[in-house]
Amino acid sequence: MGSGYRGRLAPSPTGYLHPGHLSTFLIAARRCAEQKGTLVFRMEDLDRSRCRPEFDRASLEDLGLFLEWQEGPDLGGPHKPYRQSERLKRDIYLPFWQKLRDGGWIYPCNHTRRQIQAKQKEQGIRPGPTGELSFPRALRSDVSASLKYQRPENQAFRFRVPDEKIEFKDNHLGSVAYQGGTDFGDFLIWSVEGYPSYEFAVVVDDALMGITEVVRGEDLLLSTARQLLLYRALELEIPEFYHCPLLRDDSGERLAKRKGSSTIRSLLERGWSAERIARSCMAESPDPELIQAISK
Ligand code: GLU
């Protein structure tokens, strides 16, 4: 019998996985195993312009070399489907979007990226803790404007962020706090391309899949603050959080798929065994050989 702990692996199939992802997923799997919990694999494949079927397949294959999950796109389970694109087709996100609309939390936003950037410049908006510029308040619309929409379809909607401090306890970092409206501004709930944003879909799915602890990289700390606002607006039970340190290359830059940093596949092709990769990814202090191998 498993315990009540439910953890998850939630890769986005936008590229081949690299050791930075693996190190987070190994920590997630270890924390779940320590609690004799259930591990869920959820494919976060909503962004049609960036996700590819070959990366979807590869992420299942690559992670399958290192760890086991009990529910997922390949295994099924009580919360299927485990691909967000399939969940979107089944309208799973719609009632939650409607709740945000009815609660007066979101507004339709028709500003182009260029208009947003011009306003940010005009108003001298400074980068927040992750270097991102907040959405300018001057471009906000009234939340009542969303009431005329039955469905989001191909219309963008933003969450109106209150000017308040958002604090949470992280199981790794301790107490964390961000200031809404300063550290981050109104964020997307639904994109003009017709799909839910990461922040929105991840909250709905973590809640529906009964996830009790979200283990993710430290780069998503600010996202967790945004997501806490969504849990509150949607009246969903809040899981615990554990943010993992990021693996960095030898110039101190974090690994990112988009930068084409060295992948797990390429390490295997270069003769690294799965055991050695896993050991290096889980080492207390960064393994210099791994850092060198992935910095090329
Ligand atoms: N799918 C997200 C990513 O690959 C991770 C989501 C999360 O852990 O919340 O960056």
PDB file of C-alpha atoms and ligand atoms in Angstrom:
ATOM      1  CA  MET A   1       0.000   0.000   0.000  1.00  0.00           C
ATOM      2  CA  GLY A   2       1.331   3.438  -0.898  1.00  0.00           C
ATOM      3  CA  SER A   3       1.223   6.355   1.538  1.00  0.00           C
ATOM      4  CA  GLY A   4      -0.779   9.491   0.786  1.00  0.00           C
ATOM      5  CA  TYR A   5       2.286  11.216  -0.716  1.00  0.00           C
ATOM      6  CA  ARG A   6       1.902  12.008  -4.417  1.00  0.00           C
ATOM      7  CA  GLY A   7       4.792  13.512  -6.319  1.00  0.00           C
ATOM      8  CA  ARG A   8       5.172  14.337  -9.981  1.00  0.00           C
ATOM      9  CA  LEU A   9       7.579  14.676 -12.895  1.00  0.00           C
ATOM     10  CA  ALA A  10       6.317  17.330 -15.300  1.00  0.00           C
ATOM     11  CA  PRO A  11       8.641  17.781 -18.275  1.00  0.00           C
ATOM     12  CA  SER A  12       7.817  19.966 -21.261  1.00  0.00           C
ATOM     13  CA  PRO A  13       8.731  18.160 -24.495  1.00  0.00           C
ATOM     14  CA  THR A  14      10.430  21.163 -26.069  1.00  0.00           C
ATOM     15  CA  GLY A  15      13.862  19.559 -26.372  1.00  0.00           C
ATOM     16  CA  TYR A  16      15.946  16.652 -25.128  1.00  0.00           C
ATOM     17  CA  LEU A  17      16.302  16.523 -21.359  1.00  0.00           C
ATOM     18  CA  HIS A  18      19.606  17.608 -19.857  1.00  0.00           C
ATOM     19  CA  PRO A  19      21.266  16.721 -16.546  1.00  0.00           C
ATOM     20  CA  GLY A  20      19.662  19.775 -14.898  1.00  0.00           C
ATOM     21  CA  HIS A  21      16.217  18.295 -15.467  1.00  0.00           C
ATOM     22  CA  LEU A  22      17.408  14.887 -14.422  1.00  0.00           C
ATOM     23  CA  SER A  23      18.807  16.165 -11.148  1.00  0.00           C
ATOM     24  CA  THR A  24      15.417  17.733 -10.271  1.00  0.00           C
ATOM     25  CA  PHE A  25      13.545  14.580 -11.299  1.00  0.00           C
ATOM     26  CA  LEU A  26      15.869  12.330  -9.302  1.00  0.00           C
ATOM     27  CA  ILE A  27      15.274  14.470  -6.213  1.00  0.00           C
ATOM     28  CA  ALA A  28      11.512  14.316  -6.871  1.00  0.00           C
ATOM     29  CA  ALA A  29      11.684  10.524  -7.198  1.00  0.00           C
ATOM     30  CA  ARG A  30      13.830  10.167  -4.066  1.00  0.00           C
ATOM     31  CA  ARG A  31      11.489  12.294  -1.957  1.00  0.00           C
ATOM     32  CA  CYS A  32       8.542  10.261  -3.207  1.00  0.00           C
ATOM     33  CA  ALA A  33      10.293   6.933  -2.513  1.00  0.00           C
ATOM     34  CA  GLU A  34      11.276   8.071   0.996  1.00  0.00           C
ATOM     35  CA  GLN A  35       7.577   8.579   1.721  1.00  0.00           C
ATOM     36  CA  LYS A  36       6.560   5.366  -0.090  1.00  0.00           C
ATOM     37  CA  GLY A  37       4.425   7.580  -2.276  1.00  0.00           C
ATOM     38  CA  THR A  38       3.087   7.481  -5.828  1.00  0.00           C
ATOM     39  CA  LEU A  39       4.977   9.218  -8.615  1.00  0.00           C
ATOM     40  CA  VAL A  40       3.017  10.729 -11.506  1.00  0.00           C
ATOM     41  CA  PHE A  41       4.493  11.574 -14.916  1.00  0.00           C
ATOM     42  CA  ARG A  42       2.647  14.434 -16.592  1.00  0.00           C
ATOM     43  CA  MET A  43       3.606  15.671 -20.036  1.00  0.00           C
ATOM     44  CA  GLU A  44       3.337  19.466 -20.199  1.00  0.00           C
ATOM     45  CA  ASP A  45       2.854  19.760 -23.941  1.00  0.00           C
ATOM     46  CA  LEU A  46       0.468  22.691 -24.332  1.00  0.00           C
ATOM     47  CA  ASP A  47       2.729  25.065 -26.225  1.00  0.00           C
ATOM     48  CA  ARG A  48       2.190  23.786 -29.746  1.00  0.00           C
ATOM     49  CA  SER A  49       4.834  26.021 -31.248  1.00  0.00           C
ATOM     50  CA  ARG A  50       7.602  24.525 -29.091  1.00  0.00           C
ATOM     51  CA  CYS A  51       6.569  20.948 -28.233  1.00  0.00           C
ATOM     52  CA  ARG A  52       7.424  18.071 -30.581  1.00  0.00           C
ATOM     53  CA  PRO A  53       6.334  14.399 -30.593  1.00  0.00           C
ATOM     54  CA  GLU A  54       9.962  13.228 -30.806  1.00  0.00           C
ATOM     55  CA  PHE A  55      10.804  15.061 -27.561  1.00  0.00           C
ATOM     56  CA  ASP A  56       7.694  13.616 -25.917  1.00  0.00           C
ATOM     57  CA  ARG A  57       8.871  10.094 -26.796  1.00  0.00           C
ATOM     58  CA  ALA A  58      12.461  10.879 -25.845  1.00  0.00           C
ATOM     59  CA  SER A  59      11.570  12.227 -22.407  1.00  0.00           C
ATOM     60  CA  LEU A  60       9.718   9.005 -21.531  1.00  0.00           C
ATOM     61  CA  GLU A  61      12.584   6.894 -22.862  1.00  0.00           C
ATOM     62  CA  ASP A  62      15.344   8.938 -21.239  1.00  0.00           C
ATOM     63  CA  LEU A  63      13.721   9.196 -17.818  1.00  0.00           C
ATOM     64  CA  GLY A  64      12.789   5.504 -17.988  1.00  0.00           C
ATOM     65  CA  LEU A  65      16.517   4.709 -17.819  1.00  0.00           C
ATOM     66  CA  PHE A  66      16.804   6.373 -14.428  1.00  0.00           C
ATOM     67  CA  LEU A  67      13.545   6.118 -12.545  1.00  0.00           C
ATOM     68  CA  GLU A  68      10.090   4.606 -12.301  1.00  0.00           C
ATOM     69  CA  TRP A  69       6.702   6.228 -12.071  1.00  0.00           C
ATOM     70  CA  GLN A  70       3.346   4.665 -11.301  1.00  0.00           C
ATOM     71  CA  GLU A  71       1.011   6.819 -13.409  1.00  0.00           C
ATOM     72  CA  GLY A  72       1.721   8.524 -16.696  1.00  0.00           C
ATOM     73  CA  PRO A  73       1.026   8.842 -20.427  1.00  0.00           C
ATOM     74  CA  ASP A  74       2.571   5.412 -21.036  1.00  0.00           C
ATOM     75  CA  LEU A  75       0.958   3.642 -18.050  1.00  0.00           C
ATOM     76  CA  GLY A  76      -2.397   5.390 -17.673  1.00  0.00           C
ATOM     77  CA  GLY A  77      -3.882   5.729 -14.205  1.00  0.00           C
ATOM     78  CA  PRO A  78      -6.854   7.123 -12.324  1.00  0.00           C
ATOM     79  CA  HIS A  79      -6.246  10.710 -13.478  1.00  0.00           C
ATOM     80  CA  LYS A  80      -5.757  10.124 -17.182  1.00  0.00           C
ATOM     81  CA  PRO A  81      -5.060  11.569 -19.622  1.00  0.00           C
ATOM     82  CA  TYR A  82      -1.543  12.519 -18.504  1.00  0.00           C
ATOM     83  CA  ARG A  83      -0.763  14.750 -21.496  1.00  0.00           C
ATOM     84  CA  GLN A  84      -1.957  18.312 -21.067  1.00  0.00           C
ATOM     85  CA  SER A  85      -2.790  18.607 -24.783  1.00  0.00           C
ATOM     86  CA  GLU A  86      -5.286  15.744 -24.340  1.00  0.00           C
ATOM     87  CA  ARG A  87      -6.645  17.316 -21.170  1.00  0.00           C
ATOM     88  CA  LEU A  88      -7.242  20.519 -23.104  1.00  0.00           C
ATOM     89  CA  LYS A  89      -9.228  18.605 -25.761  1.00  0.00           C
ATOM     90  CA  ARG A  90     -11.427  17.220 -22.996  1.00  0.00           C
ATOM     91  CA  ASP A  91     -12.139  20.731 -21.688  1.00  0.00           C
ATOM     92  CA  ILE A  92     -10.664  19.890 -18.300  1.00  0.00           C
ATOM     93  CA  TYR A  93      -9.392  23.469 -17.867  1.00  0.00           C
ATOM     94  CA  LEU A  94     -12.623  25.169 -18.909  1.00  0.00           C
ATOM     95  CA  PRO A  95     -14.572  25.095 -15.592  1.00  0.00           C
ATOM     96  CA  PHE A  96     -11.507  26.469 -13.803  1.00  0.00           C
ATOM     97  CA  TRP A  97     -11.180  29.281 -16.331  1.00  0.00           C
ATOM     98  CA  GLN A  98     -14.904  30.001 -15.802  1.00  0.00           C
ATOM     99  CA  LYS A  99     -14.361  30.154 -12.057  1.00  0.00           C
ATOM    100  CA  LEU A 100     -11.610  32.744 -12.525  1.00  0.00           C
ATOM    101  CA  ARG A 101     -13.869  34.720 -14.856  1.00  0.00           C
ATOM    102  CA  ASP A 102     -16.847  34.594 -12.479  1.00  0.00           C
ATOM    103  CA  GLY A 103     -14.730  35.432  -9.457  1.00  0.00           C
ATOM    104  CA  GLY A 104     -13.462  38.609 -11.112  1.00  0.00           C
ATOM    105  CA  TRP A 105      -9.831  37.466 -11.181  1.00  0.00           C
ATOM    106  CA  ILE A 106      -9.036  37.762 -14.893  1.00  0.00           C
ATOM    107  CA  TYR A 107      -9.443  40.187 -17.768  1.00  0.00           C
ATOM    108  CA  PRO A 108      -9.115  39.871 -21.548  1.00  0.00           C
ATOM    109  CA  CYS A 109      -5.855  41.290 -22.835  1.00  0.00           C
ATOM    110  CA  ASN A 110      -5.388  42.267 -26.473  1.00  0.00           C
ATOM    111  CA  HIS A 111      -2.038  43.993 -26.262  1.00  0.00           C
ATOM    112  CA  THR A 112       0.696  42.773 -28.533  1.00  0.00           C
ATOM    113  CA  ARG A 113       4.154  41.952 -27.248  1.00  0.00           C
ATOM    114  CA  ARG A 114       5.403  45.096 -28.942  1.00  0.00           C
ATOM    115  CA  GLN A 115       2.827  47.317 -27.216  1.00  0.00           C
ATOM    116  CA  ILE A 116       3.678  45.766 -23.866  1.00  0.00           C
ATOM    117  CA  GLN A 117       7.410  46.317 -24.402  1.00  0.00           C
ATOM    118  CA  ALA A 118       6.869  49.921 -25.475  1.00  0.00           C
ATOM    119  CA  LYS A 119       4.838  50.649 -22.330  1.00  0.00           C
ATOM    120  CA  GLN A 120       7.423  48.937 -20.115  1.00  0.00           C
ATOM    121  CA  LYS A 121      10.070  51.167 -21.621  1.00  0.00           C
ATOM    122  CA  GLU A 122       7.981  54.329 -21.376  1.00  0.00           C
ATOM    123  CA  GLN A 123       7.246  53.660 -17.708  1.00  0.00           C
ATOM    124  CA  GLY A 124      10.818  52.667 -16.843  1.00  0.00           C
ATOM    125  CA  ILE A 125       9.706  49.306 -15.405  1.00  0.00           C
ATOM    126  CA  ARG A 126      12.695  47.596 -13.800  1.00  0.00           C
ATOM    127  CA  PRO A 127      13.468  43.878 -14.072  1.00  0.00           C
ATOM    128  CA  GLY A 128      12.135  41.690 -11.242  1.00  0.00           C
ATOM    129  CA  PRO A 129      14.133  39.030  -9.349  1.00  0.00           C
ATOM    130  CA  THR A 130      14.354  36.768 -12.405  1.00  0.00           C
ATOM    131  CA  GLY A 131      15.199  39.558 -14.807  1.00  0.00           C
ATOM    132  CA  GLU A 132      11.705  39.694 -16.291  1.00  0.00           C
ATOM    133  CA  LEU A 133       9.816  42.951 -16.730  1.00  0.00           C
ATOM    134  CA  SER A 134       6.327  43.045 -15.206  1.00  0.00           C
ATOM    135  CA  PHE A 135       3.233  43.616 -17.273  1.00  0.00           C
ATOM    136  CA  PRO A 136       2.468  47.371 -17.078  1.00  0.00           C
ATOM    137  CA  ARG A 137      -0.508  48.287 -14.900  1.00  0.00           C
ATOM    138  CA  ALA A 138      -1.444  51.008 -17.360  1.00  0.00           C
ATOM    139  CA  LEU A 139      -2.470  48.257 -19.810  1.00  0.00           C
ATOM    140  CA  ARG A 140      -4.835  46.518 -17.406  1.00  0.00           C
ATOM    141  CA  SER A 141      -8.497  46.142 -18.337  1.00  0.00           C
ATOM    142  CA  ASP A 142     -11.435  45.817 -16.022  1.00  0.00           C
ATOM    143  CA  VAL A 143     -12.143  42.250 -14.887  1.00  0.00           C
ATOM    144  CA  SER A 144     -15.832  42.726 -15.767  1.00  0.00           C
ATOM    145  CA  ALA A 145     -14.780  42.733 -19.443  1.00  0.00           C
ATOM    146  CA  SER A 146     -14.256  38.955 -19.218  1.00  0.00           C
ATOM    147  CA  LEU A 147     -17.918  38.311 -18.403  1.00  0.00           C
ATOM    148  CA  LYS A 148     -18.989  38.502 -22.021  1.00  0.00           C
ATOM    149  CA  TYR A 149     -16.882  35.427 -22.885  1.00  0.00           C
ATOM    150  CA  GLN A 150     -18.399  31.950 -22.578  1.00  0.00           C
ATOM    151  CA  ARG A 151     -15.088  30.276 -23.347  1.00  0.00           C
ATOM    152  CA  PRO A 152     -11.528  31.546 -23.670  1.00  0.00           C
ATOM    153  CA  GLU A 153     -10.967  30.211 -27.228  1.00  0.00           C
ATOM    154  CA  ASN A 154      -8.336  32.326 -29.016  1.00  0.00           C
ATOM    155  CA  GLN A 155      -8.462  35.256 -26.651  1.00  0.00           C
ATOM    156  CA  ALA A 156      -5.724  36.019 -24.138  1.00  0.00           C
ATOM    157  CA  PHE A 157      -6.648  36.517 -20.471  1.00  0.00           C
ATOM    158  CA  ARG A 158      -4.514  37.804 -17.625  1.00  0.00           C
ATOM    159  CA  PHE A 159      -4.715  37.365 -13.889  1.00  0.00           C
ATOM    160  CA  ARG A 160      -4.937  40.633 -11.986  1.00  0.00           C
ATOM    161  CA  VAL A 161      -2.210  40.404  -9.359  1.00  0.00           C
ATOM    162  CA  PRO A 162      -3.003  42.102  -6.034  1.00  0.00           C
ATOM    163  CA  ASP A 163      -0.431  44.397  -4.415  1.00  0.00           C
ATOM    164  CA  GLU A 164       0.318  42.054  -1.574  1.00  0.00           C
ATOM    165  CA  LYS A 165       3.129  40.011  -0.142  1.00  0.00           C
ATOM    166  CA  ILE A 166       2.994  36.311  -0.986  1.00  0.00           C
ATOM    167  CA  GLU A 167       4.820  34.123   1.499  1.00  0.00           C
ATOM    168  CA  PHE A 168       5.297  30.399   1.560  1.00  0.00           C
ATOM    169  CA  LYS A 169       7.312  27.721   3.256  1.00  0.00           C
ATOM    170  CA  ASP A 170       9.613  25.794   0.979  1.00  0.00           C
ATOM    171  CA  ASN A 171      10.669  22.347   2.209  1.00  0.00           C
ATOM    172  CA  HIS A 172      14.223  22.999   1.046  1.00  0.00           C
ATOM    173  CA  LEU A 173      14.746  26.761   1.302  1.00  0.00           C
ATOM    174  CA  GLY A 174      12.562  27.635   4.272  1.00  0.00           C
ATOM    175  CA  SER A 175      10.545  30.814   4.180  1.00  0.00           C
ATOM    176  CA  VAL A 176      10.215  32.568   0.793  1.00  0.00           C
ATOM    177  CA  ALA A 177       8.384  35.830   0.052  1.00  0.00           C
ATOM    178  CA  TYR A 178       7.629  37.911  -3.031  1.00  0.00           C
ATOM    179  CA  GLN A 179       5.786  41.155  -3.500  1.00  0.00           C
ATOM    180  CA  GLY A 180       2.877  40.968  -5.941  1.00  0.00           C
ATOM    181  CA  GLY A 181       2.789  43.919  -8.325  1.00  0.00           C
ATOM    182  CA  THR A 182       6.534  44.620  -7.889  1.00  0.00           C
ATOM    183  CA  ASP A 183       8.358  41.304  -8.205  1.00  0.00           C
ATOM    184  CA  PHE A 184       5.851  40.197 -10.822  1.00  0.00           C
ATOM    185  CA  GLY A 185       2.808  41.656 -12.497  1.00  0.00           C
ATOM    186  CA  ASP A 186      -0.391  40.438 -14.139  1.00  0.00           C
ATOM    187  CA  PHE A 187       0.361  37.127 -15.814  1.00  0.00           C
ATOM    188  CA  LEU A 188      -1.193  35.103 -18.610  1.00  0.00           C
ATOM    189  CA  ILE A 189      -3.881  32.557 -17.857  1.00  0.00           C
ATOM    190  CA  TRP A 190      -4.806  31.782 -21.431  1.00  0.00           C
ATOM    191  CA  SER A 191      -2.865  32.506 -24.593  1.00  0.00           C
ATOM    192  CA  VAL A 192      -4.151  34.037 -27.783  1.00  0.00           C
ATOM    193  CA  GLU A 193      -3.057  30.811 -29.515  1.00  0.00           C
ATOM    194  CA  GLY A 194      -5.865  29.049 -27.638  1.00  0.00           C
ATOM    195  CA  TYR A 195      -4.289  27.159 -24.751  1.00  0.00           C
ATOM    196  CA  PRO A 196      -3.924  27.612 -20.988  1.00  0.00           C
ATOM    197  CA  SER A 197      -0.706  29.142 -19.693  1.00  0.00           C
ATOM    198  CA  TYR A 198       1.808  27.050 -17.784  1.00  0.00           C
ATOM    199  CA  GLU A 199       0.882  28.752 -14.477  1.00  0.00           C
ATOM    200  CA  PHE A 200      -2.796  27.987 -14.868  1.00  0.00           C
ATOM    201  CA  ALA A 201      -2.592  24.434 -16.270  1.00  0.00           C
ATOM    202  CA  VAL A 202      -0.022  23.319 -13.698  1.00  0.00           C
ATOM    203  CA  VAL A 203      -2.205  24.430 -10.776  1.00  0.00           C
ATOM    204  CA  VAL A 204      -5.324  22.765 -12.171  1.00  0.00           C
ATOM    205  CA  ASP A 205      -3.475  19.531 -12.897  1.00  0.00           C
ATOM    206  CA  ASP A 206      -1.487  19.348  -9.668  1.00  0.00           C
ATOM    207  CA  ALA A 207      -4.762  19.825  -7.774  1.00  0.00           C
ATOM    208  CA  LEU A 208      -6.799  17.358  -9.865  1.00  0.00           C
ATOM    209  CA  MET A 209      -4.030  14.759  -9.717  1.00  0.00           C
ATOM    210  CA  GLY A 210      -3.880  15.070  -5.926  1.00  0.00           C
ATOM    211  CA  ILE A 211      -0.197  16.072  -5.850  1.00  0.00           C
ATOM    212  CA  THR A 212       0.896  16.572  -2.232  1.00  0.00           C
ATOM    213  CA  GLU A 213       4.420  17.933  -2.863  1.00  0.00           C
ATOM    214  CA  VAL A 214       5.625  19.808  -5.944  1.00  0.00           C
ATOM    215  CA  VAL A 215       9.370  19.324  -6.498  1.00  0.00           C
ATOM    216  CA  ARG A 216      10.775  21.677  -9.118  1.00  0.00           C
ATOM    217  CA  GLY A 217      13.824  23.798  -9.924  1.00  0.00           C
ATOM    218  CA  GLU A 218      14.611  27.030  -8.109  1.00  0.00           C
ATOM    219  CA  ASP A 219      14.086  28.891 -11.374  1.00  0.00           C
ATOM    220  CA  LEU A 220      10.360  28.415 -10.775  1.00  0.00           C
ATOM    221  CA  LEU A 221      10.182  30.054  -7.324  1.00  0.00           C
ATOM    222  CA  LEU A 222       8.473  33.136  -8.680  1.00  0.00           C
ATOM    223  CA  SER A 223       6.039  30.915 -10.580  1.00  0.00           C
ATOM    224  CA  THR A 224       5.153  29.248  -7.306  1.00  0.00           C
ATOM    225  CA  ALA A 225       4.194  32.682  -5.918  1.00  0.00           C
ATOM    226  CA  ARG A 226       1.924  33.254  -8.927  1.00  0.00           C
ATOM    227  CA  GLN A 227       0.466  29.806  -8.563  1.00  0.00           C
ATOM    228  CA  LEU A 228      -0.373  30.396  -4.903  1.00  0.00           C
ATOM    229  CA  LEU A 229      -2.623  33.245  -6.036  1.00  0.00           C
ATOM    230  CA  LEU A 230      -4.351  30.813  -8.394  1.00  0.00           C
ATOM    231  CA  TYR A 231      -4.829  28.169  -5.704  1.00  0.00           C
ATOM    232  CA  ARG A 232      -6.521  30.808  -3.590  1.00  0.00           C
ATOM    233  CA  ALA A 233      -8.704  32.144  -6.410  1.00  0.00           C
ATOM    234  CA  LEU A 234      -9.742  28.623  -7.433  1.00  0.00           C
ATOM    235  CA  GLU A 235     -10.195  27.455  -3.825  1.00  0.00           C
ATOM    236  CA  LEU A 236      -7.975  24.436  -4.400  1.00  0.00           C
ATOM    237  CA  GLU A 237      -5.904  22.638  -1.820  1.00  0.00           C
ATOM    238  CA  ILE A 238      -2.306  23.892  -1.798  1.00  0.00           C
ATOM    239  CA  PRO A 239       0.436  21.246  -2.007  1.00  0.00           C
ATOM    240  CA  GLU A 240       3.814  21.536  -0.303  1.00  0.00           C
ATOM    241  CA  PHE A 241       6.774  22.813  -2.313  1.00  0.00           C
ATOM    242  CA  TYR A 242      10.419  21.811  -2.582  1.00  0.00           C
ATOM    243  CA  HIS A 243      12.638  23.862  -4.917  1.00  0.00           C
ATOM    244  CA  CYS A 244      15.872  22.188  -6.017  1.00  0.00           C
ATOM    245  CA  PRO A 245      19.184  23.924  -6.671  1.00  0.00           C
ATOM    246  CA  LEU A 246      19.982  24.330 -10.365  1.00  0.00           C
ATOM    247  CA  LEU A 247      22.874  22.675 -12.089  1.00  0.00           C
ATOM    248  CA  ARG A 248      25.129  25.271 -13.698  1.00  0.00           C
ATOM    249  CA  ASP A 249      27.744  25.000 -16.390  1.00  0.00           C
ATOM    250  CA  ASP A 250      31.371  26.068 -15.916  1.00  0.00           C
ATOM    251  CA  SER A 251      30.556  29.690 -16.647  1.00  0.00           C
ATOM    252  CA  GLY A 252      27.917  29.670 -13.895  1.00  0.00           C
ATOM    253  CA  GLU A 253      25.026  29.764 -16.374  1.00  0.00           C
ATOM    254  CA  ARG A 254      22.122  27.476 -15.701  1.00  0.00           C
ATOM    255  CA  LEU A 255      21.485  24.712 -18.179  1.00  0.00           C
ATOM    256  CA  ALA A 256      18.623  25.290 -20.533  1.00  0.00           C
ATOM    257  CA  LYS A 257      17.286  23.183 -23.347  1.00  0.00           C
ATOM    258  CA  ARG A 258      16.917  26.247 -25.471  1.00  0.00           C
ATOM    259  CA  LYS A 259      20.612  26.995 -25.216  1.00  0.00           C
ATOM    260  CA  GLY A 260      21.340  23.532 -26.601  1.00  0.00           C
ATOM    261  CA  SER A 261      23.384  22.541 -23.574  1.00  0.00           C
ATOM    262  CA  SER A 262      24.521  18.988 -23.484  1.00  0.00           C
ATOM    263  CA  THR A 263      21.742  16.447 -23.159  1.00  0.00           C
ATOM    264  CA  ILE A 264      21.448  13.148 -21.315  1.00  0.00           C
ATOM    265  CA  ARG A 265      21.362  11.475 -24.728  1.00  0.00           C
ATOM    266  CA  SER A 266      24.649  12.973 -25.749  1.00  0.00           C
ATOM    267  CA  LEU A 267      26.303  11.910 -22.478  1.00  0.00           C
ATOM    268  CA  LEU A 268      25.097   8.325 -23.059  1.00  0.00           C
ATOM    269  CA  GLU A 269      26.396   8.451 -26.622  1.00  0.00           C
ATOM    270  CA  ARG A 270      29.748   9.644 -25.313  1.00  0.00           C
ATOM    271  CA  GLY A 271      30.010   6.544 -23.152  1.00  0.00           C
ATOM    272  CA  TRP A 272      28.686   7.776 -19.816  1.00  0.00           C
ATOM    273  CA  SER A 273      26.671   5.002 -18.131  1.00  0.00           C
ATOM    274  CA  ALA A 274      23.223   5.797 -16.711  1.00  0.00           C
ATOM    275  CA  GLU A 275      24.555   5.006 -13.207  1.00  0.00           C
ATOM    276  CA  ARG A 276      27.404   7.465 -13.592  1.00  0.00           C
ATOM    277  CA  ILE A 277      25.116  10.208 -14.907  1.00  0.00           C
ATOM    278  CA  ALA A 278      22.669   9.664 -12.044  1.00  0.00           C
ATOM    279  CA  ARG A 279      25.473   9.649  -9.463  1.00  0.00           C
ATOM    280  CA  SER A 280      26.917  12.888 -10.843  1.00  0.00           C
ATOM    281  CA  CYS A 281      23.523  14.575 -10.956  1.00  0.00           C
ATOM    282  CA  MET A 282      22.817  13.657  -7.350  1.00  0.00           C
ATOM    283  CA  ALA A 283      26.267  14.542  -5.969  1.00  0.00           C
ATOM    284  CA  GLU A 284      26.245  16.925  -2.997  1.00  0.00           C
ATOM    285  CA  SER A 285      28.635  19.276  -4.760  1.00  0.00           C
ATOM    286  CA  PRO A 286      28.795  19.598  -8.547  1.00  0.00           C
ATOM    287  CA  ASP A 287      30.848  16.872 -10.212  1.00  0.00           C
ATOM    288  CA  PRO A 288      33.589  18.710 -12.151  1.00  0.00           C
ATOM    289  CA  GLU A 289      33.675  16.034 -14.876  1.00  0.00           C
ATOM    290  CA  LEU A 290      29.949  16.350 -15.474  1.00  0.00           C
ATOM    291  CA  ILE A 291      30.113  20.133 -15.522  1.00  0.00           C
ATOM    292  CA  GLN A 292      32.949  19.987 -18.007  1.00  0.00           C
ATOM    293  CA  ALA A 293      31.131  17.438 -20.191  1.00  0.00           C
ATOM    294  CA  ILE A 294      27.982  19.544 -20.371  1.00  0.00           C
ATOM    295  CA  SER A 295      29.717  22.868 -20.829  1.00  0.00           C
ATOM    296  CA  LYS A 296      31.139  21.993 -24.230  1.00  0.00           C
TER     297      LYS A 296
HETATM  298  N1  GLU B   1       6.904  21.763 -17.308  1.00  0.00           N
HETATM  299  C1  GLU B   1       7.727  22.674 -16.576  1.00  0.00           C
HETATM  300  C2  GLU B   1       9.114  22.713 -17.147  1.00  0.00           C
HETATM  301  O1  GLU B   1       9.519  21.762 -17.781  1.00  0.00           O
HETATM  302  C3  GLU B   1       7.932  22.296 -15.124  1.00  0.00           C
HETATM  303  C4  GLU B   1       6.794  22.491 -14.376  1.00  0.00           C
HETATM  304  C5  GLU B   1       6.847  22.364 -12.891  1.00  0.00           C
HETATM  305  O2  GLU B   1       7.645  21.620 -12.330  1.00  0.00           O
HETATM  306  O3  GLU B   1       5.971  22.972 -12.344  1.00  0.00           O
HETATM  307  O4  GLU B   1       9.765  23.694 -16.945  1.00  0.00           O
END
